[in-house]
Coordinates of C-alpha atoms and ligand atoms in Angstrom, one line a residue:
Chain Y
M161 CA -5.3 34.6 -1.1
T162 CA -7.6 34.6 2.0
M163 CA -10.6 31.6 2.0
L164 CA -14.2 32.9 1.5
N165 CA -15.4 30.3 4.1
P166 CA -13.5 30.8 7.2
D167 CA -15.7 27.8 9.2
F168 CA -14.6 25.3 6.6
A169 CA -11.0 26.4 7.0
E170 CA -10.8 25.8 10.5
E171 CA -12.8 22.3 10.1
L172 CA -10.6 21.1 7.4
K173 CA -7.5 21.9 9.7
Q174 CA -8.5 18.5 11.9
F175 CA -8.1 16.5 8.9
S176 CA -5.9 17.9 6.5
E177 CA -2.4 19.1 6.1
D178 CA -2.9 23.7 6.4
S179 CA -1.1 24.4 2.9
A180 CA -3.9 24.7 0.5
L181 CA -3.3 28.3 0.0
A182 CA 0.1 27.9 -1.2
C183 CA -1.2 26.8 -4.4
F184 CA -1.1 28.9 -7.3
N185 CA -3.3 27.0 -9.7
C186 CA -0.8 25.8 -12.1
G187 CA -1.8 22.5 -13.0
T188 CA 1.4 21.0 -12.7
C189 CA -0.4 18.3 -10.5
A190 CA -3.4 17.4 -12.8
A191 CA -0.9 17.3 -15.6
I192 CA 1.5 14.8 -13.8
C193 CA -1.4 12.6 -11.6
P194 CA -1.6 9.2 -13.3
L195 CA -5.5 9.5 -13.0
I196 CA -5.5 11.9 -16.2
D197 CA -8.7 13.5 -15.1
S198 CA -8.2 17.1 -16.6
H199 CA -8.4 18.7 -13.3
F200 CA -7.8 16.4 -10.2
P201 CA -6.3 17.4 -8.1
R202 CA -6.0 20.7 -8.9
S203 CA -10.2 21.5 -8.6
M204 CA -10.4 19.7 -5.2
I205 CA -7.8 22.2 -4.1
R206 CA -9.0 24.7 -5.8
Y207 CA -12.5 24.0 -4.2
V208 CA -10.6 24.2 -0.6
Q209 CA -9.1 27.9 -1.4
I210 CA -12.5 29.1 -1.9
G211 CA -14.1 27.3 0.9
A212 CA -16.6 25.2 -1.4
K213 CA -17.5 22.1 1.0
E214 CA -20.6 21.3 -0.7
R215 CA -18.8 20.9 -4.4
I216 CA -16.1 18.9 -2.3
L217 CA -19.0 16.3 -1.1
E218 CA -20.7 16.5 -4.5
A219 CA -17.9 15.4 -6.1
A220 CA -16.6 13.1 -2.9
T221 CA -16.4 9.7 -4.4
E222 CA -13.8 10.9 -6.7
L223 CA -11.0 11.1 -4.0
W224 CA -10.9 7.9 -3.9
K225 CA -9.5 7.5 -7.1
C226 CA -6.4 8.7 -5.8
L227 CA -3.9 6.5 -5.5
H228 CA -2.1 8.5 -2.5
C229 CA 0.8 7.6 -5.0
G230 CA 2.7 11.3 -4.2
L231 CA 3.7 12.6 -7.2
C232 CA 1.5 15.4 -7.3
T233 CA 3.4 16.2 -4.1
Q234 CA 6.8 15.3 -5.1
T235 CA 6.3 17.7 -8.4
C236 CA 4.0 20.6 -6.7
P237 CA 6.5 23.9 -7.3
R238 CA 4.7 25.7 -4.4
E239 CA 5.0 22.9 -1.5
A240 CA 1.0 22.9 -1.1
N241 CA 1.5 19.1 -0.6
P242 CA -1.7 18.3 -2.7
G243 CA -1.3 14.4 -2.1
E244 CA -2.4 15.0 1.7
I245 CA -4.4 17.4 1.1
I246 CA -6.4 14.9 -0.7
L247 CA -5.9 12.5 2.2
G248 CA -7.0 15.0 4.5
L249 CA -10.2 15.4 1.8
K250 CA -11.0 11.5 2.2
R251 CA -10.9 12.0 5.9
L252 CA -13.2 14.6 6.2
V253 CA -15.9 13.7 3.9
L254 CA -15.5 9.9 5.6
D255 CA -16.5 12.1 9.0
H256 CA -19.5 13.9 7.3
W257 CA -21.0 9.8 6.4
R258 CA -20.0 8.4 9.5
K259 CA -22.0 11.6 11.2
S260 CA -25.0 12.0 8.9
Chain Z
M796 CA -16.5 2.4 -9.6
Y797 CA -17.5 0.6 -5.7
H798 CA -18.9 3.4 -3.0
P799 CA -15.9 4.1 -0.6
R800 CA -18.0 4.4 2.1
D801 CA -18.9 0.3 1.8
I802 CA -15.5 -1.2 1.3
I803 CA -14.2 1.3 4.2
E804 CA -16.1 0.0 6.0
T805 CA -16.3 -3.6 5.3
I806 CA -11.9 -3.1 5.8
A807 CA -12.8 -1.3 9.0
G808 CA -14.7 -4.2 10.5
N809 CA -12.7 -6.8 9.5
L810 CA -9.7 -5.2 10.8
R811 CA -11.3 -4.5 14.5
A812 CA -12.8 -8.2 14.4
T813 CA -9.8 -10.0 13.3
R814 CA -7.5 -7.5 12.8
N815 CA -7.0 -8.2 9.3
P816 CA -8.7 -6.4 6.6
F817 CA -10.0 -9.5 5.2
G818 CA -11.6 -10.7 8.1
I819 CA -9.8 -14.0 7.9
P820 CA -8.6 -15.5 11.1
H821 CA -4.5 -14.8 11.6
F822 CA -3.5 -18.7 12.1
M823 CA -5.3 -18.7 8.5
V824 CA -3.6 -16.1 6.9
N825 CA 0.4 -16.3 8.0
R826 CA 1.4 -20.1 7.3
W827 CA 4.4 -19.4 5.4
W828 CA 6.7 -19.9 8.6
G829 CA 5.6 -23.6 9.1
R830 CA 8.4 -26.0 7.6
S831 CA 11.0 -22.7 8.4
K832 CA 13.4 -23.2 11.5
L833 CA 13.4 -19.9 12.5
P834 CA 14.8 -18.8 15.8
R835 CA 12.8 -17.0 18.2
Q836 CA 15.0 -14.4 19.2
G837 CA 17.8 -12.3 18.0
D838 CA 18.5 -8.7 17.0
A839 CA 16.2 -8.0 14.8
L840 CA 12.6 -9.0 14.0
L841 CA 11.3 -10.3 10.9
F842 CA 8.1 -8.1 10.4
T843 CA 5.9 -9.4 6.9
G844 CA 2.9 -7.4 7.8
L845 CA 0.7 -9.8 6.2
M846 CA 1.2 -8.0 2.6
Y847 CA 2.5 -10.8 0.6
Q848 CA 0.4 -13.3 2.3
F849 CA -2.8 -11.2 0.9
I850 CA -2.2 -11.1 -2.4
P851 CA -3.8 -14.3 -3.2
Y852 CA -6.8 -13.0 -1.4
I853 CA -6.6 -9.6 -2.8
E854 CA -6.7 -11.5 -6.5
K855 CA -9.8 -13.2 -5.3
S856 CA -11.8 -10.6 -4.3
T857 CA -11.0 -8.0 -7.3
G858 CA -11.7 -10.5 -9.4
Y859 CA -15.0 -10.7 -8.2
L860 CA -15.0 -6.8 -8.1
S861 CA -13.8 -6.6 -11.5
R862 CA -17.5 -8.5 -12.8
Y863 CA -19.6 -6.1 -11.2
E864 CA -18.3 -2.9 -11.5
D865 CA -20.1 0.0 -13.2
T866 CA -23.1 -2.8 -14.2
P867 CA -26.1 -1.9 -13.3
L868 CA -26.0 -4.4 -10.7
S869 CA -23.5 -2.6 -8.5
R870 CA -25.6 -0.4 -7.6
Y871 CA -28.0 -2.6 -6.2
V872 CA -25.8 -5.1 -4.8
G873 CA -23.6 -2.8 -2.8
Y874 CA -20.3 -4.1 -1.5
T875 CA -21.2 -4.9 2.0
R876 CA -24.5 -6.8 1.2
Y877 CA -22.6 -9.6 -0.7
V878 CA -19.4 -9.2 0.6
P879 CA -20.0 -11.1 3.8
S880 CA -20.5 -14.5 2.2
Y881 CA -18.2 -14.1 -1.0
L882 CA -15.4 -11.8 -0.6
S883 CA -14.4 -11.7 3.1
G884 CA -13.5 -14.2 5.7
L885 CA -14.3 -18.0 5.7
G886 CA -15.8 -17.9 2.2
L887 CA -12.9 -16.1 0.8
A888 CA -10.4 -18.1 2.6
M889 CA -12.0 -21.2 1.4
I890 CA -12.0 -20.2 -2.3
T891 CA -8.6 -18.7 -2.9
P892 CA -6.8 -21.1 -4.3
R893 CA -3.8 -22.9 -2.2
R894 CA -1.1 -22.8 -5.5
E895 CA -1.6 -19.1 -5.5
K896 CA -0.8 -19.0 -1.6
Q897 CA 1.8 -20.9 -2.0
K898 CA 3.9 -18.5 -4.4
M899 CA 3.5 -15.7 -1.8
N900 CA 4.8 -17.8 0.7
G901 CA 7.6 -19.3 -1.4
I902 CA 8.4 -15.0 -1.8
L903 CA 8.8 -14.7 1.8
N904 CA 11.0 -17.8 2.4
N905 CA 13.5 -16.7 -0.2
I906 CA 13.5 -13.6 1.9
V907 CA 14.6 -15.7 4.8
R908 CA 17.9 -17.6 2.6
V909 CA 18.8 -14.2 1.6
L910 CA 18.4 -12.8 4.8
N911 CA 20.4 -16.3 6.2
A912 CA 22.8 -15.8 3.2
S913 CA 24.1 -12.5 4.1
R914 CA 24.5 -13.4 7.8
V915 CA 21.6 -11.0 9.5
D916 CA 21.2 -11.8 13.0
F917 CA 17.2 -12.1 12.9
Y918 CA 14.5 -13.6 14.6
Y919 CA 10.5 -14.4 14.1
R920 CA 7.8 -14.9 16.0
P921 CA 4.2 -15.2 14.1
E922 CA 2.4 -13.9 16.6
L923 CA 3.9 -10.4 16.5
D924 CA 3.3 -10.5 13.0
H925 CA 0.2 -8.3 12.1
Y926 CA -1.1 -6.1 9.4
S927 CA 0.2 -2.8 10.1
G928 CA -3.0 -1.0 8.9
I929 CA -2.3 0.8 6.1
L930 CA -4.8 0.2 3.8
L931 CA -7.3 2.3 5.8
Y932 CA -4.8 5.2 6.6
D933 CA -4.9 4.7 2.9
L934 CA -8.6 5.5 2.2
G935 CA -8.8 7.7 4.7
D936 CA -10.0 6.5 8.0
R937 CA -7.4 7.7 10.1
D938 CA -9.2 6.8 13.2
T939 CA -9.5 3.0 13.0
F940 CA -5.8 3.0 11.7
V941 CA -4.2 4.8 14.9
T942 CA -6.5 2.2 16.8
H943 CA -4.8 -0.5 15.4
A944 CA -1.3 1.1 14.8
R945 CA -1.6 1.4 18.9
W946 CA -2.6 -1.9 19.6
L947 CA 0.2 -3.2 17.2
A948 CA 3.1 -0.8 18.9
D949 CA 2.0 -1.8 21.9
R950 CA 2.1 -5.6 21.7
L951 CA 5.4 -5.3 20.0
K952 CA 6.8 -2.8 22.6
K953 CA 5.8 -5.2 25.4
A954 CA 8.1 -8.2 23.3
G955 CA 10.4 -6.0 23.6
V956 CA 11.0 -5.3 19.8
R957 CA 13.0 -2.6 18.9
K958 CA 14.3 -3.5 15.6
L959 CA 12.2 -4.8 12.5
I960 CA 13.2 -6.1 9.5
T961 CA 10.2 -5.4 6.8
V962 CA 9.8 -6.8 3.3
D963 CA 7.0 -4.5 1.8
P964 CA 7.1 -0.8 1.1
H965 CA 3.5 -0.4 2.3
T966 CA 4.0 -1.6 5.9
T967 CA 7.8 -0.2 6.3
Y968 CA 6.7 3.6 5.7
A969 CA 3.7 2.8 8.1
L970 CA 6.1 1.6 10.8
K971 CA 8.5 3.8 10.0
E972 CA 6.8 7.5 9.5
L973 CA 3.5 6.9 10.7
F974 CA 3.4 4.8 14.2
P975 CA 6.2 7.8 15.7
K976 CA 3.9 10.4 14.4
Y977 CA 0.4 8.5 15.7
T978 CA 1.2 6.1 18.7
G979 CA 4.4 7.8 19.9
S980 CA 6.7 4.5 19.3
R981 CA 9.3 4.4 17.3
F982 CA 11.0 1.4 15.9
E983 CA 14.6 1.0 13.7
V984 CA 12.9 -0.2 10.6
H985 CA 15.0 -1.7 7.8
P986 CA 13.3 -3.3 4.0
Y987 CA 15.4 -6.5 4.1
F988 CA 17.2 -5.2 1.1
E989 CA 19.2 -2.9 3.2
M990 CA 20.5 -5.4 5.4
I991 CA 21.6 -8.0 2.9
Q992 CA 25.4 -8.6 1.5
L993 CA 25.5 -10.7 -1.2
K994 CA 28.1 -10.7 -3.8
G995 CA 29.2 -12.3 -6.8
G996 CA 26.3 -14.2 -8.9
N997 CA 28.0 -16.6 -11.8
N998 CA 25.8 -15.7 -14.6
G999 CA 27.3 -12.9 -16.1
R1000 CA 26.0 -9.6 -16.1
R1001 CA 22.3 -9.2 -17.0
T1002 CA 19.8 -6.5 -17.2
V1003 CA 16.6 -6.3 -15.4
A1004 CA 13.7 -3.6 -15.3
L1005 CA 13.4 -2.8 -11.6
H1006 CA 9.8 -1.3 -10.9
D1007 CA 10.6 1.3 -8.1
P1008 CA 7.2 1.1 -5.8
C1009 CA 5.9 4.5 -5.0
F1010 CA 6.5 4.1 -1.0
Y1011 CA 10.2 3.1 -1.6
G1012 CA 11.1 5.8 -4.8
R1013 CA 9.8 9.0 -3.5
Y1014 CA 8.1 8.7 0.3
L1015 CA 11.2 6.8 1.8
G1016 CA 13.4 7.8 -0.8
L1017 CA 15.3 4.0 -0.9
S1018 CA 15.1 3.2 -4.4
D1019 CA 18.6 3.1 -4.8
V1020 CA 19.4 0.8 -1.8
P1021 CA 18.2 -2.1 -3.8
A1022 CA 19.7 -1.2 -7.3
K1023 CA 22.9 -1.2 -5.5
A1024 CA 22.6 -4.8 -4.3
L1025 CA 21.9 -6.3 -7.7
A1026 CA 24.9 -4.4 -9.0
E1027 CA 26.8 -6.4 -6.6
L1028 CA 25.3 -9.3 -8.0
G1029 CA 26.1 -8.5 -11.7
I1030 CA 22.3 -7.0 -12.3
D1031 CA 22.2 -4.1 -13.8
C1032 CA 18.7 -1.7 -13.5
A1033 CA 17.6 -0.8 -17.3
E1034 CA 17.0 3.3 -17.1
L1035 CA 13.2 3.8 -17.1
E1036 CA 11.7 7.0 -18.3
R1037 CA 10.0 6.8 -14.9
S1038 CA 11.8 5.8 -11.8
G1039 CA 13.4 6.7 -8.1
A1040 CA 11.2 9.8 -6.8
Y1041 CA 9.6 10.2 -9.8
T1042 CA 8.8 6.5 -9.7
H1043 CA 4.8 5.9 -11.9
C1044 CA 2.3 3.8 -9.6
C1045 CA 1.2 0.5 -10.8
G1046 CA -2.0 1.3 -10.0
G1047 CA -2.7 -1.4 -7.3
P1048 CA -3.8 0.8 -4.6
A1049 CA -6.9 1.4 -6.8
E1050 CA -8.1 -1.9 -6.7
S1051 CA -10.6 -1.7 -3.8
V1052 CA -12.9 0.8 -5.6
S1053 CA -12.2 0.5 -9.0
P1054 CA -10.0 -2.6 -10.3
R1055 CA -10.6 -0.5 -13.8
L1056 CA -9.0 2.3 -12.9
A1057 CA -5.8 0.0 -11.3
D1058 CA -6.1 -1.7 -14.5
D1059 CA -5.8 1.2 -16.5
V1060 CA -3.2 3.2 -15.0
G1061 CA -1.0 -0.3 -14.3
R1062 CA -1.1 -0.8 -18.3
R1063 CA 0.5 2.3 -18.7
R1064 CA 3.4 1.9 -16.2
L1065 CA 3.8 -2.1 -18.0
A1066 CA 4.3 -0.4 -21.2
Q1067 CA 7.1 1.7 -19.4
L1068 CA 8.5 -1.4 -18.2
E1069 CA 8.0 -3.5 -20.8
G1070 CA 9.7 -1.1 -23.2
T1071 CA 12.7 -2.0 -21.8
G1072 CA 13.1 -5.4 -22.8
A1073 CA 14.1 -6.4 -19.8
P1074 CA 12.9 -9.3 -17.7
I1075 CA 10.3 -7.1 -14.9
V1076 CA 10.7 -7.2 -11.5
A1077 CA 9.1 -5.7 -8.5
M1078 CA 9.7 -5.3 -4.8
C1079 CA 6.2 -4.9 -3.7
P1080 CA 3.0 -7.4 -3.0
I1081 CA 0.9 -4.8 -4.3
C1082 CA 2.5 -4.2 -7.6
L1083 CA 3.4 -7.6 -8.3
G1084 CA -0.2 -8.1 -8.1
N1085 CA -1.6 -5.8 -10.0
L1086 CA 1.3 -6.3 -13.1
R1087 CA 1.0 -9.5 -13.0
K1088 CA -3.1 -9.4 -13.4
L1089 CA -2.5 -7.7 -16.5
G1090 CA -1.2 -10.8 -18.1
A1091 CA 2.6 -9.3 -17.3
D1092 CA 5.4 -11.7 -16.1
V1093 CA 6.8 -10.4 -13.1
R1094 CA 8.8 -11.6 -10.7
D1095 CA 9.8 -10.2 -7.3
L1096 CA 13.1 -9.1 -6.6
S1097 CA 13.7 -11.8 -3.8
S1098 CA 13.5 -14.7 -6.0
V1099 CA 16.1 -12.5 -8.2
L1100 CA 18.4 -12.3 -5.2
V1101 CA 17.8 -16.1 -4.2
E1102 CA 18.6 -17.5 -7.6
T1103 CA 22.2 -16.2 -7.5
L1104 CA 22.8 -18.2 -4.0
S1105 CA 24.6 -21.1 -4.4
Ligands
SF4_1836 S1 0.9 21.7 -8.4 FE1 0.6 22.5 -6.4 S2 0.8 24.8 -7.3 FE2 0.4 24.0 -8.9 S3 -1.9 23.3 -9.5 FE3 -1.2 21.8 -8.3 S4 -1.4 22.3 -5.5 FE4 -1.5 23.6 -7.1
SF4_1837 S1 -1.6 11.5 -4.9 FE1 -3.5 11.1 -6.0 S2 -3.6 13.0 -6.9 FE2 -1.4 13.1 -6.5 S3 -1.0 12.1 -8.4 FE3 -1.2 10.5 -6.8 S4 -3.2 9.8 -7.3 FE4 -2.7 12.2 -8.7

């Protein structure tokens, strides 16, 4: 799979694990996440894959519901490290807020 | 839910100003050691990271936060606008009950008793015992965390510290995994239950429901160590549907942005623990605080260990 927005991929590397492309959208992480929000964190990983920075910023506060409990990372069959990607997105969004 | 930015900037500002997330002077937060005659030199520094000491303040401040969460007022009364007077600094220190602070201090004194009974060579120097900054790392403020962590690592190194005994999973993770990565400083880090050697227990065999915190169970892979220590004392851990690497979060980490979410997740974990019918035991101050807030009778691991000493 290739990223639709290579600039965003580069930007994200400063803040996050570079593992989103390993995700094949199986939904295991969303099924096990204690937040029981239908698509979290998979939806965010998907936004990263397609470089949808605006969508991430629109839903940014949702990222802080993540408990950083690591269960998604533990169970991801592709080692896409979803928990650490969410943490990286928090860093990216905070940086964006601080600069704006 | 509160706006994460308000929460992060408040905590980061407090950490920069006072080296702790609540903006309370160090000497007021860290008083547990006052009556214990602890050596100032030895093999390993006991490093509490102040997490147990913070629990009464967290309980008090989240009590206020949950009153306003998702009310029309929360939109107008931004966290930062009312925190400085109520929920931060001396104001918070004054309204936090002494009784609760003493309970948490009691846990730290129990840990000291357990270490002494195991003949562990340790020392304590309150001026070196500081908050690790972990909450800001979890909230995504890596820059403030790294600045603080470098300050702390430098202080420990200058004091000649090489080996640390920790008492909670968050501080253990920060010192063991994050400090080498972000400060370049590496210390030998052991949670206290790795150091203890207790045998016996004279109450016959019994069972407890030991809640594995995410950082011990998953990130650090340590949950079998306290379970073995308990087994040596005749205390078995009940089979839990979710434990070890697959443990279920207590919900506590959500507390600063959404006390309601912390309660929802905590209630689900509590149902699993209560389902065993055994007394519930926690080994993390955040888990202890969050599960107790839901009305559960939860004991800290240290108090279970200490009652086997006689
Ligand atoms: S579990 Fe892993 S592979 Fe499956 S959707 Fe989540 S991140 Fe993608
Ligand atoms: S780390 Fe965050 S996204 Fe992953 S399972 Fe835990 S709460 Fe859900």
